[in-house]
Structures are given as structure tokens and as C-alpha cells.
mmCIF file with all atom_site columns, C-alpha atoms in Angstrom:
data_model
loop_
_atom_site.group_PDB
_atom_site.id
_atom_site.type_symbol
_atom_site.label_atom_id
_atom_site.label_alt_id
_atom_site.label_comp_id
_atom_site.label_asym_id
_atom_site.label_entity_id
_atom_site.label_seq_id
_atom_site.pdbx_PDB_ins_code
_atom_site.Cartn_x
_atom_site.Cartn_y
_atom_site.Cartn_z
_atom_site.occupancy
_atom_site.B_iso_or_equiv
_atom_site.pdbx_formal_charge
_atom_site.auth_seq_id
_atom_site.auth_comp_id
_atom_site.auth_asym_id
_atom_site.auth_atom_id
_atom_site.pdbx_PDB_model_num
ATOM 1   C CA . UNK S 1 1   ? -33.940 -25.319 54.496  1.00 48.00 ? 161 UNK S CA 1
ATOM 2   C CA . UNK S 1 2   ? -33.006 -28.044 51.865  1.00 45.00 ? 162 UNK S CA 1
ATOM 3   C CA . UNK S 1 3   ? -35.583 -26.083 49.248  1.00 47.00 ? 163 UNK S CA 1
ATOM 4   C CA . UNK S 1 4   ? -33.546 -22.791 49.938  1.00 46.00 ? 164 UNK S CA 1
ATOM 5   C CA . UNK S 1 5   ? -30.254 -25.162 49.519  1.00 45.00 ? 165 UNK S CA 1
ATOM 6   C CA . UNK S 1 6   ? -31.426 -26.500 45.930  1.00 40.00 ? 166 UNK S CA 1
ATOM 7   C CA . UNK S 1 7   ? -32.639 -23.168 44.854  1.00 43.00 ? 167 UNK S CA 1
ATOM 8   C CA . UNK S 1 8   ? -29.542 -21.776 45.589  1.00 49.00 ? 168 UNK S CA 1
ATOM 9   C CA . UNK S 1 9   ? -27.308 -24.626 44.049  1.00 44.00 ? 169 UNK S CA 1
ATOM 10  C CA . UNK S 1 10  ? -29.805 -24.220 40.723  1.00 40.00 ? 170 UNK S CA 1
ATOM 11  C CA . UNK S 1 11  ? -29.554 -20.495 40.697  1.00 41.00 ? 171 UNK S CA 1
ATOM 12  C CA . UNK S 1 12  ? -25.825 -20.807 40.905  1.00 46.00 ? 172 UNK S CA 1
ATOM 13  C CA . UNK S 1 13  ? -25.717 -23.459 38.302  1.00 40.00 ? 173 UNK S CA 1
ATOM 14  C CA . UNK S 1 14  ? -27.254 -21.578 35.954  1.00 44.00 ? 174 UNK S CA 1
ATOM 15  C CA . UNK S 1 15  ? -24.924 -18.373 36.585  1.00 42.00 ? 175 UNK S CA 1
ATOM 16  C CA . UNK S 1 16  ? -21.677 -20.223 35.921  1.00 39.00 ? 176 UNK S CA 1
ATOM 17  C CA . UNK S 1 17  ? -23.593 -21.667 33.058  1.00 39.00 ? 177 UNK S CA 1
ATOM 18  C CA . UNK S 1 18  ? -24.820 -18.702 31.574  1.00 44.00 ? 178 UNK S CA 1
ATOM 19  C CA . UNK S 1 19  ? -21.437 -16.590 32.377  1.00 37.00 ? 179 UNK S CA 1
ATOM 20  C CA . UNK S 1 20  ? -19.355 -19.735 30.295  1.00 42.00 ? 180 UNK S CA 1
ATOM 21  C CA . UNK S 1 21  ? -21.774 -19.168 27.668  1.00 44.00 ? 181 UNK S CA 1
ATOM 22  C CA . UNK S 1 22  ? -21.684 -15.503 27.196  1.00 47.00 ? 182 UNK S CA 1
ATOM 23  C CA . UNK S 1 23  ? -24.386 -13.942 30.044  1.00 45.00 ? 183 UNK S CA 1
ATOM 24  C CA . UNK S 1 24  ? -27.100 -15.037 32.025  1.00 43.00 ? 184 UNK S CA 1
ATOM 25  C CA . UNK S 1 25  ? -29.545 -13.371 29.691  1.00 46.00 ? 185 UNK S CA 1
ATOM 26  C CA . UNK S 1 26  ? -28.003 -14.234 26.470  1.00 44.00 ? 186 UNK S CA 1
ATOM 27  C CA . UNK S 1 27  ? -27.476 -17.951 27.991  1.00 44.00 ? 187 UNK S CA 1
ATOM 28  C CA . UNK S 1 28  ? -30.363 -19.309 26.681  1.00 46.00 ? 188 UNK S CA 1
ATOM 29  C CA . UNK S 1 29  ? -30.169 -17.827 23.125  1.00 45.00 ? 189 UNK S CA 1
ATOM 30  C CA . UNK S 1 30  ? -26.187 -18.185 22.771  1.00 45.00 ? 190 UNK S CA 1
ATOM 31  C CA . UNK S 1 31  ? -26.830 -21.457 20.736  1.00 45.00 ? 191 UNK S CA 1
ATOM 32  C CA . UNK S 1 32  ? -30.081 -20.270 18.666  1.00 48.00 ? 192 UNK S CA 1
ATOM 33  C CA . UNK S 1 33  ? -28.341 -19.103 15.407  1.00 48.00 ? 193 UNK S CA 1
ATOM 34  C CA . UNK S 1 34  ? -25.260 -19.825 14.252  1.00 50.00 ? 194 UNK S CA 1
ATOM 35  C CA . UNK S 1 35  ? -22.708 -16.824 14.029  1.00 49.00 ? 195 UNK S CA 1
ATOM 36  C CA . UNK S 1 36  ? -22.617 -14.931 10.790  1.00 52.00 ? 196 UNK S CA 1
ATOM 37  C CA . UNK S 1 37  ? -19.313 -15.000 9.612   1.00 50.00 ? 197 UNK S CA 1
ATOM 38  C CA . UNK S 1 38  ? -18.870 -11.011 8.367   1.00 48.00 ? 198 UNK S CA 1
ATOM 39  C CA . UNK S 1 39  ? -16.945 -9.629  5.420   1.00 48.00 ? 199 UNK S CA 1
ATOM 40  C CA . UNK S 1 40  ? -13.843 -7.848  6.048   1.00 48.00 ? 200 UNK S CA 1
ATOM 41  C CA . UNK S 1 41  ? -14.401 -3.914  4.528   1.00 49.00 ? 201 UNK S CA 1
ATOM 42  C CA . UNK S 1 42  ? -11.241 -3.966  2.648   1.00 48.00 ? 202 UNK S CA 1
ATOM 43  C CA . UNK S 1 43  ? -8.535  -6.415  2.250   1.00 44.00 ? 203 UNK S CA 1
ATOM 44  C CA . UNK S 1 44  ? -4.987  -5.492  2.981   1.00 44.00 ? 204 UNK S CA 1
ATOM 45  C CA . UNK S 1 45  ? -3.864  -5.627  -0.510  1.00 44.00 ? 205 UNK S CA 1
ATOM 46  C CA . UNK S 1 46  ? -7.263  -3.464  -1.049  1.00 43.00 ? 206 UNK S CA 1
ATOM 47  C CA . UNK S 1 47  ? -5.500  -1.024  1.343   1.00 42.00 ? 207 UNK S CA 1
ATOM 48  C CA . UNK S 1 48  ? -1.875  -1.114  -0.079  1.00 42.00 ? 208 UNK S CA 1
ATOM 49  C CA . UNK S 1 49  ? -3.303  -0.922  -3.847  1.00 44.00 ? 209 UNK S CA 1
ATOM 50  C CA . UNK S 1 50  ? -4.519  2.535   -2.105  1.00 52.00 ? 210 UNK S CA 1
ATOM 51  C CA . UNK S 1 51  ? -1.316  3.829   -0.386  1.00 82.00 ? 211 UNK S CA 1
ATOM 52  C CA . UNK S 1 52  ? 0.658   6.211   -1.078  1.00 91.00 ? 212 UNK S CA 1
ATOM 53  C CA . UNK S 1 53  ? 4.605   6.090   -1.992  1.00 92.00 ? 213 UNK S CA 1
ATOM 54  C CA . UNK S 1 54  ? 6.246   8.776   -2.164  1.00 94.00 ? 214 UNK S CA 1
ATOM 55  C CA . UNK S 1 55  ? 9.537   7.331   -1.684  1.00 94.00 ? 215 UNK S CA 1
ATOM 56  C CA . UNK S 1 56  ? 10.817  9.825   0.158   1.00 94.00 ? 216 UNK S CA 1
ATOM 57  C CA . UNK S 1 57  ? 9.815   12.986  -1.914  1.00 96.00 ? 217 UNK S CA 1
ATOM 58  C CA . UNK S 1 58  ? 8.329   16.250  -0.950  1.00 95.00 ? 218 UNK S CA 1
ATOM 59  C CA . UNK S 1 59  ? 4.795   16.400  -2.011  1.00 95.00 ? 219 UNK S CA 1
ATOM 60  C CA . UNK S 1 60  ? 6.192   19.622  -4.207  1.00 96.00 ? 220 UNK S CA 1
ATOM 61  C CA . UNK S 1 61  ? 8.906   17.197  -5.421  1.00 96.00 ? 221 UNK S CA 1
ATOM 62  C CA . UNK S 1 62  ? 6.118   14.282  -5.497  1.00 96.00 ? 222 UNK S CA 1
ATOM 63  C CA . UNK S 1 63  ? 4.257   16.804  -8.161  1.00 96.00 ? 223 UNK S CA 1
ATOM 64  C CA . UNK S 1 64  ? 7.229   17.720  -10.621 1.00 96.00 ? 224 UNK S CA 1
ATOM 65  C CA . UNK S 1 65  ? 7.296   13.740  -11.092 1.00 96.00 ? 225 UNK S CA 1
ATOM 66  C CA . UNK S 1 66  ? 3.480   13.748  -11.807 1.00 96.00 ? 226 UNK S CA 1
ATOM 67  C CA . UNK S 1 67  ? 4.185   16.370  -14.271 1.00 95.00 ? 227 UNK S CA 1
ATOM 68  C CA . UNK S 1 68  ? 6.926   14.230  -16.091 1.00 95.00 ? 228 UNK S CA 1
ATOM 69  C CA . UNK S 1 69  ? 4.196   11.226  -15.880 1.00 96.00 ? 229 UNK S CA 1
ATOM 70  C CA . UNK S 1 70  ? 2.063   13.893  -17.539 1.00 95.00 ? 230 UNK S CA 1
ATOM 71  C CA . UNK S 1 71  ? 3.882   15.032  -20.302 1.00 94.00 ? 231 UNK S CA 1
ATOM 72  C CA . UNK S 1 72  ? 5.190   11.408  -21.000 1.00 93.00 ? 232 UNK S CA 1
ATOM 73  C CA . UNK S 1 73  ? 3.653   8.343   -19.864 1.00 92.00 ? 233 UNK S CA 1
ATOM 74  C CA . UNK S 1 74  ? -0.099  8.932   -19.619 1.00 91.00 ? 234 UNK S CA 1
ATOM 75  C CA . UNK S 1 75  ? -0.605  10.183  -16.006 1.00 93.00 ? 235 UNK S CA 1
ATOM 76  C CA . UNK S 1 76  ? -4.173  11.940  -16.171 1.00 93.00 ? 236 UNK S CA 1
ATOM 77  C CA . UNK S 1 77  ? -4.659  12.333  -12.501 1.00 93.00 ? 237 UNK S CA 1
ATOM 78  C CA . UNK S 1 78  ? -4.256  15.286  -10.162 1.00 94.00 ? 238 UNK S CA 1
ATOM 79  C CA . UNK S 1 79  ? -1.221  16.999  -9.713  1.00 96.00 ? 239 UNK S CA 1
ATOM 80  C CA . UNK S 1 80  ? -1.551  16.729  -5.772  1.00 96.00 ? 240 UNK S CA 1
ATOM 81  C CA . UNK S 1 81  ? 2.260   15.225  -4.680  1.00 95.00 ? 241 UNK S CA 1
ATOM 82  C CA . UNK S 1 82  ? 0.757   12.342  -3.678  1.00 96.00 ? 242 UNK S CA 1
ATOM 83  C CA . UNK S 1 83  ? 2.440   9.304   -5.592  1.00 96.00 ? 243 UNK S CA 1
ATOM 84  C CA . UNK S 1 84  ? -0.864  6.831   -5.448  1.00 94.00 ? 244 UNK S CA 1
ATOM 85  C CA . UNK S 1 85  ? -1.999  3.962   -7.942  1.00 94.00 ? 245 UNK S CA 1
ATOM 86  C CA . UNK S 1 86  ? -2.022  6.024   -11.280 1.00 95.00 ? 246 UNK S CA 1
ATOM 87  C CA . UNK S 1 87  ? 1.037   7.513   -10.618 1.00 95.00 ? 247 UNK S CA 1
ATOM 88  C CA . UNK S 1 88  ? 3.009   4.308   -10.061 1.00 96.00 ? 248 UNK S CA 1
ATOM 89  C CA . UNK S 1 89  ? 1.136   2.904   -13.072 1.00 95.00 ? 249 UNK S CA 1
ATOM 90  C CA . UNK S 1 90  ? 1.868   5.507   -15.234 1.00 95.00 ? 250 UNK S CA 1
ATOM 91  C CA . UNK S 1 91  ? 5.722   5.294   -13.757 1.00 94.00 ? 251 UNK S CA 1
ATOM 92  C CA . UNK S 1 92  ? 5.644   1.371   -15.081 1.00 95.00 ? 252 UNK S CA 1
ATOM 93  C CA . UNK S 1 93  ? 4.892   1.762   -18.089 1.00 96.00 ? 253 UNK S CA 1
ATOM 94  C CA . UNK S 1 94  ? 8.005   3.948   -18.422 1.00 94.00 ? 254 UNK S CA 1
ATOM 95  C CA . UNK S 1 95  ? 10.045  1.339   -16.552 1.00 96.00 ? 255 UNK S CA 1
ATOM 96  C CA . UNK S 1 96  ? 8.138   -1.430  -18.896 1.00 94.00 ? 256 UNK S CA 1
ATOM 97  C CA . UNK S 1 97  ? 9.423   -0.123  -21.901 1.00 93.00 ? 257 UNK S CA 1
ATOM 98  C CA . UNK S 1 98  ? 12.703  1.575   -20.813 1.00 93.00 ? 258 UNK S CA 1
ATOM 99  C CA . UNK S 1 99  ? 14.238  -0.709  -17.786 1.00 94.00 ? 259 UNK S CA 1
ATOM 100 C CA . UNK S 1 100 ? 13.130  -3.798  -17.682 1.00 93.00 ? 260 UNK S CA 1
ATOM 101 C CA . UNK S 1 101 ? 10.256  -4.356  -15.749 1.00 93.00 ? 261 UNK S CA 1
ATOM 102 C CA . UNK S 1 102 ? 8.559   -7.095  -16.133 1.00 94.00 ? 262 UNK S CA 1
ATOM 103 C CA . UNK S 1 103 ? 5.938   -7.302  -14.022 1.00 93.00 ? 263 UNK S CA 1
ATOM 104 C CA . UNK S 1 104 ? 1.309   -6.031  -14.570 1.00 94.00 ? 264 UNK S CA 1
ATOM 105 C CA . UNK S 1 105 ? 0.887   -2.081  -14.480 1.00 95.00 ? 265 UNK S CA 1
ATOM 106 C CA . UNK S 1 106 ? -0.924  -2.592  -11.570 1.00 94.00 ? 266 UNK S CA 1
ATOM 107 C CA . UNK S 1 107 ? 0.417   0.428   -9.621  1.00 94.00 ? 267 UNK S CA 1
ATOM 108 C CA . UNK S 1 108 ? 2.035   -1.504  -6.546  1.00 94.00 ? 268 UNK S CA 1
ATOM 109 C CA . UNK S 1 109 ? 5.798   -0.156  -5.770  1.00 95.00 ? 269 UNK S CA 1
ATOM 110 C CA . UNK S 1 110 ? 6.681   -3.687  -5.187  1.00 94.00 ? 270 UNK S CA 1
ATOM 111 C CA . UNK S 1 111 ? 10.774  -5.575  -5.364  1.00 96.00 ? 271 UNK S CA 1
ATOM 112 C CA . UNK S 1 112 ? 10.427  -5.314  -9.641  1.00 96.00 ? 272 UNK S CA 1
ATOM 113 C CA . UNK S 1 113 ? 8.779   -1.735  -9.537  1.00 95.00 ? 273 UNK S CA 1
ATOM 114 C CA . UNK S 1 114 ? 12.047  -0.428  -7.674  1.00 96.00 ? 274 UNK S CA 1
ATOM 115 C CA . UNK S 1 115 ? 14.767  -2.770  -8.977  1.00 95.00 ? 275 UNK S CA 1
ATOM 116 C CA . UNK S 1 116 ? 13.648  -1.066  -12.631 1.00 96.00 ? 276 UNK S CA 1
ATOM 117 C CA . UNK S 1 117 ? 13.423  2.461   -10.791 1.00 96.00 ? 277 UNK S CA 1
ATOM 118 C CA . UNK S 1 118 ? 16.877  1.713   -9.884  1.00 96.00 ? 278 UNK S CA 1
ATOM 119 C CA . UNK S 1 119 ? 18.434  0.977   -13.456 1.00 96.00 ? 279 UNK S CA 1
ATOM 120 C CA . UNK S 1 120 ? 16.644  3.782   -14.750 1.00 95.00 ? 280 UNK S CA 1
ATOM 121 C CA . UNK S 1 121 ? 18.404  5.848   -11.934 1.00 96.00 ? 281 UNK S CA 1
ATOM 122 C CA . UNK S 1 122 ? 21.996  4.390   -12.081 1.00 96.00 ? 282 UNK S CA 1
ATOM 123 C CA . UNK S 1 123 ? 21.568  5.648   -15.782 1.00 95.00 ? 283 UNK S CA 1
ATOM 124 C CA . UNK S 1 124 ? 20.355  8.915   -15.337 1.00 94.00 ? 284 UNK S CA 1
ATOM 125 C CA . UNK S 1 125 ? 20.942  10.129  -11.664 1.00 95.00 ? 285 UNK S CA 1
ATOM 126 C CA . UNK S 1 126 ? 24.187  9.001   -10.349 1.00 95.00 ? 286 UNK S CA 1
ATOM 127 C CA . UNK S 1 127 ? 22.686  5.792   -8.278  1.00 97.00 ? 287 UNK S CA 1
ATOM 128 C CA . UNK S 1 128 ? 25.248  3.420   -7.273  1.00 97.00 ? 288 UNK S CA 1
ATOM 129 C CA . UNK S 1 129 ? 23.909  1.129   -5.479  1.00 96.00 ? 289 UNK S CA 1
ATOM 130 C CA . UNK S 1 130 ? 23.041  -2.797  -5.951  1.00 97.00 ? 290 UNK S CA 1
ATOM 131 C CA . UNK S 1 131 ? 19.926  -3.083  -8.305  1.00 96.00 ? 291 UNK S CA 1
ATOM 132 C CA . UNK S 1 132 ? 17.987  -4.915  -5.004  1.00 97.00 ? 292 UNK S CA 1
ATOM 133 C CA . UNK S 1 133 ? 14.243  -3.952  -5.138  1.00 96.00 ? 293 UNK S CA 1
ATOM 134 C CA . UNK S 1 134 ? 15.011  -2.226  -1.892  1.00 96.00 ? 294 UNK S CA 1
ATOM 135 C CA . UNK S 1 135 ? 14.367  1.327   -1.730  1.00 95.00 ? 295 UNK S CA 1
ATOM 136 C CA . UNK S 1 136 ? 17.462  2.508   0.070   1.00 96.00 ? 296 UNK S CA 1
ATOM 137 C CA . UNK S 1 137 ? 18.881  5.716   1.234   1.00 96.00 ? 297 UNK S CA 1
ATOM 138 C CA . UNK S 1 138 ? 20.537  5.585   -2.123  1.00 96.00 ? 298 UNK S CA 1
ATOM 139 C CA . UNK S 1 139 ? 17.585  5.079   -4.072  1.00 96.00 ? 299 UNK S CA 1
ATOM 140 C CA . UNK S 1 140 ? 15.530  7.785   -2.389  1.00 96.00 ? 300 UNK S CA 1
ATOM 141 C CA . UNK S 1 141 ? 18.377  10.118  -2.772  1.00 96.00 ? 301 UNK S CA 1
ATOM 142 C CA . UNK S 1 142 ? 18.378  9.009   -6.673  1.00 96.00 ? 302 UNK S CA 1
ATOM 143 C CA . UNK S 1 143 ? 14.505  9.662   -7.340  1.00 95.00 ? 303 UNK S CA 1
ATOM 144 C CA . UNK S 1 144 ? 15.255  12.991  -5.710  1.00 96.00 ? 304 UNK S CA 1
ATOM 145 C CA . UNK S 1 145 ? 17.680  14.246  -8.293  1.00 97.00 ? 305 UNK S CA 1
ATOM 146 C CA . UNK S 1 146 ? 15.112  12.566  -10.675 1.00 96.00 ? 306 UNK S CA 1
ATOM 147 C CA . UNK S 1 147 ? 12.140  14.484  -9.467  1.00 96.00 ? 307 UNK S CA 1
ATOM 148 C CA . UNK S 1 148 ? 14.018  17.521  -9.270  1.00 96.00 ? 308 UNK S CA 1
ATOM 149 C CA . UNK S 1 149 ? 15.272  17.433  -12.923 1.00 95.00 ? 309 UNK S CA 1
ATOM 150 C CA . UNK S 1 150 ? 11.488  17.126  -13.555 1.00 95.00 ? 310 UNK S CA 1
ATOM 151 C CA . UNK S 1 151 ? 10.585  20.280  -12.449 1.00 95.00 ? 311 UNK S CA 1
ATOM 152 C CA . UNK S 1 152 ? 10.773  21.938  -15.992 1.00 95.00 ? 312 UNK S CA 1
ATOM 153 C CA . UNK S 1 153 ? 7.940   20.264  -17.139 1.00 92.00 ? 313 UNK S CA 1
ATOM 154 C CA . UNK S 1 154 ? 4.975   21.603  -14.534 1.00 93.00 ? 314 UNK S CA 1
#
């Protein structure tokens, strides 16, 4: 009776021991190698370098830009409507030379990208709002008139 007892208590040991460590199988080889610490696929400025930004536009009104970018600033990607790296690059170099940016031609629609956006557009397309770096109703509604006044060059 007491070797059925300490069986028992040494079987159940082991359980809660294995079950804290991970399973009853994987109890004794939990501690054998050390975890491999794994590399994350992309990192999240990776991911946003990536995005897209249309700020607000159509993809039709998205491509009349990238035919302004075209015909002016050294875009050589697709005309798709989709407002990516190359496109925002291409769209700083305009606002490097033109509005003030002062910032890499890296392609990120970041505070500096838009503040410049949004001298360009209080110059050209009736934006009145604060030059913020925010990319406001206002804004948007600006880079509309913008991209349609672009349409005569696709």
C-alpha cells in the first residue's frame, strides 16, 4: 500500500513538474538548448517604407499625380494610383526644391513631407489651413484640386 502511495506521489510530482515546465514529454528536454531568439520578417518601418498614401485620392486621381511626377520630377514607376515609395520620393524632390522640405527623399509621408505639401497647396490650390504636418480634411481636399489639375498631363 505505501509502494502504491509513493508511486503515486512520484508520478504526480513529476506531472505538475513537467506541466510547469511546458509538458510531461517535453519536461525533460525543456532545459536542453537554449531558445533561439528568431528574426522578425520585416520591421515596422520595413512595412510603412512599403505603404501606401494616397491621402485621400482616387486611385484614378492617385494616377494623374503619378503622371505630373512623370513629366516633372523623375517618377519612373507604374502608373497604377497607388501613391507608394517612388511616388512620395519623386513628390520630395519637388517639395525639396520648391517648399521647403528639408528632410532625406526617402519616400515616407511623414510631419515635413506634408507641412511642405501644404505650402505648396496654400500657393496653388486654395488651402487655408495651418501649415501642421497633419493631413487634414483641408489638406486632402487641397491635393484633390492638385491631382485633378494634373490630369492634363496622362
Amino acid at each position: 500500500m505505501r509502494s502504491n502511495a509513493l508511486t503515486r506521489t512520484v508520478v504526480s510530482l513529476t506531472a505538475v513538474v513537467g506541466l510547469a515546465a511546458g509538458t510531461v514529454a517535453a519536461a525533460g528536454t525543456s532545459f536542453a538548448a537554449p531558445h533561439q531568439a528568431t528574426k522578425p520578417a520585416a520591421s515596422v518601418q520595413d512595412v510603412s517604407v512599403l505603404a501606401v498614401n494616397n491621402l485621400g485620392l482616387t486611385t484614378t486621381q492617385a494616377g494623374y499625380v503619378q503622371c505630373w511626377l512623370q513629366d516633372f520630377w523623375g517618377y519612373t514607376g507604374a502608373i497604377d494610383g497607388q501613391l507608394g515609395t517612388n511616388s512620395w520620393k519623386a513628390m520630395q524632390r519637388n517639395l525639396k526644391q520648391h517648399w521647403g522640405y528639408n528632410d532625406s527623399i526617402d519616400g515616407i509621408v511623414g510631419k515635413n513631407t506634408i507641412s511642405a505639401l501644404q505650402r505648396s497647396m496654400k500657393a496653388h490650390q486654395g488651402y487655408d489651413g495651418a501649415i501642421d504636418g497633419i493631413a487634414g480634411p483641408k489638406t486632402k481636399a487641397a491635393f484633390k484640386r492638385f491631382a485633378a489639375d494634373s490630369k492634363q498631363y496622362c
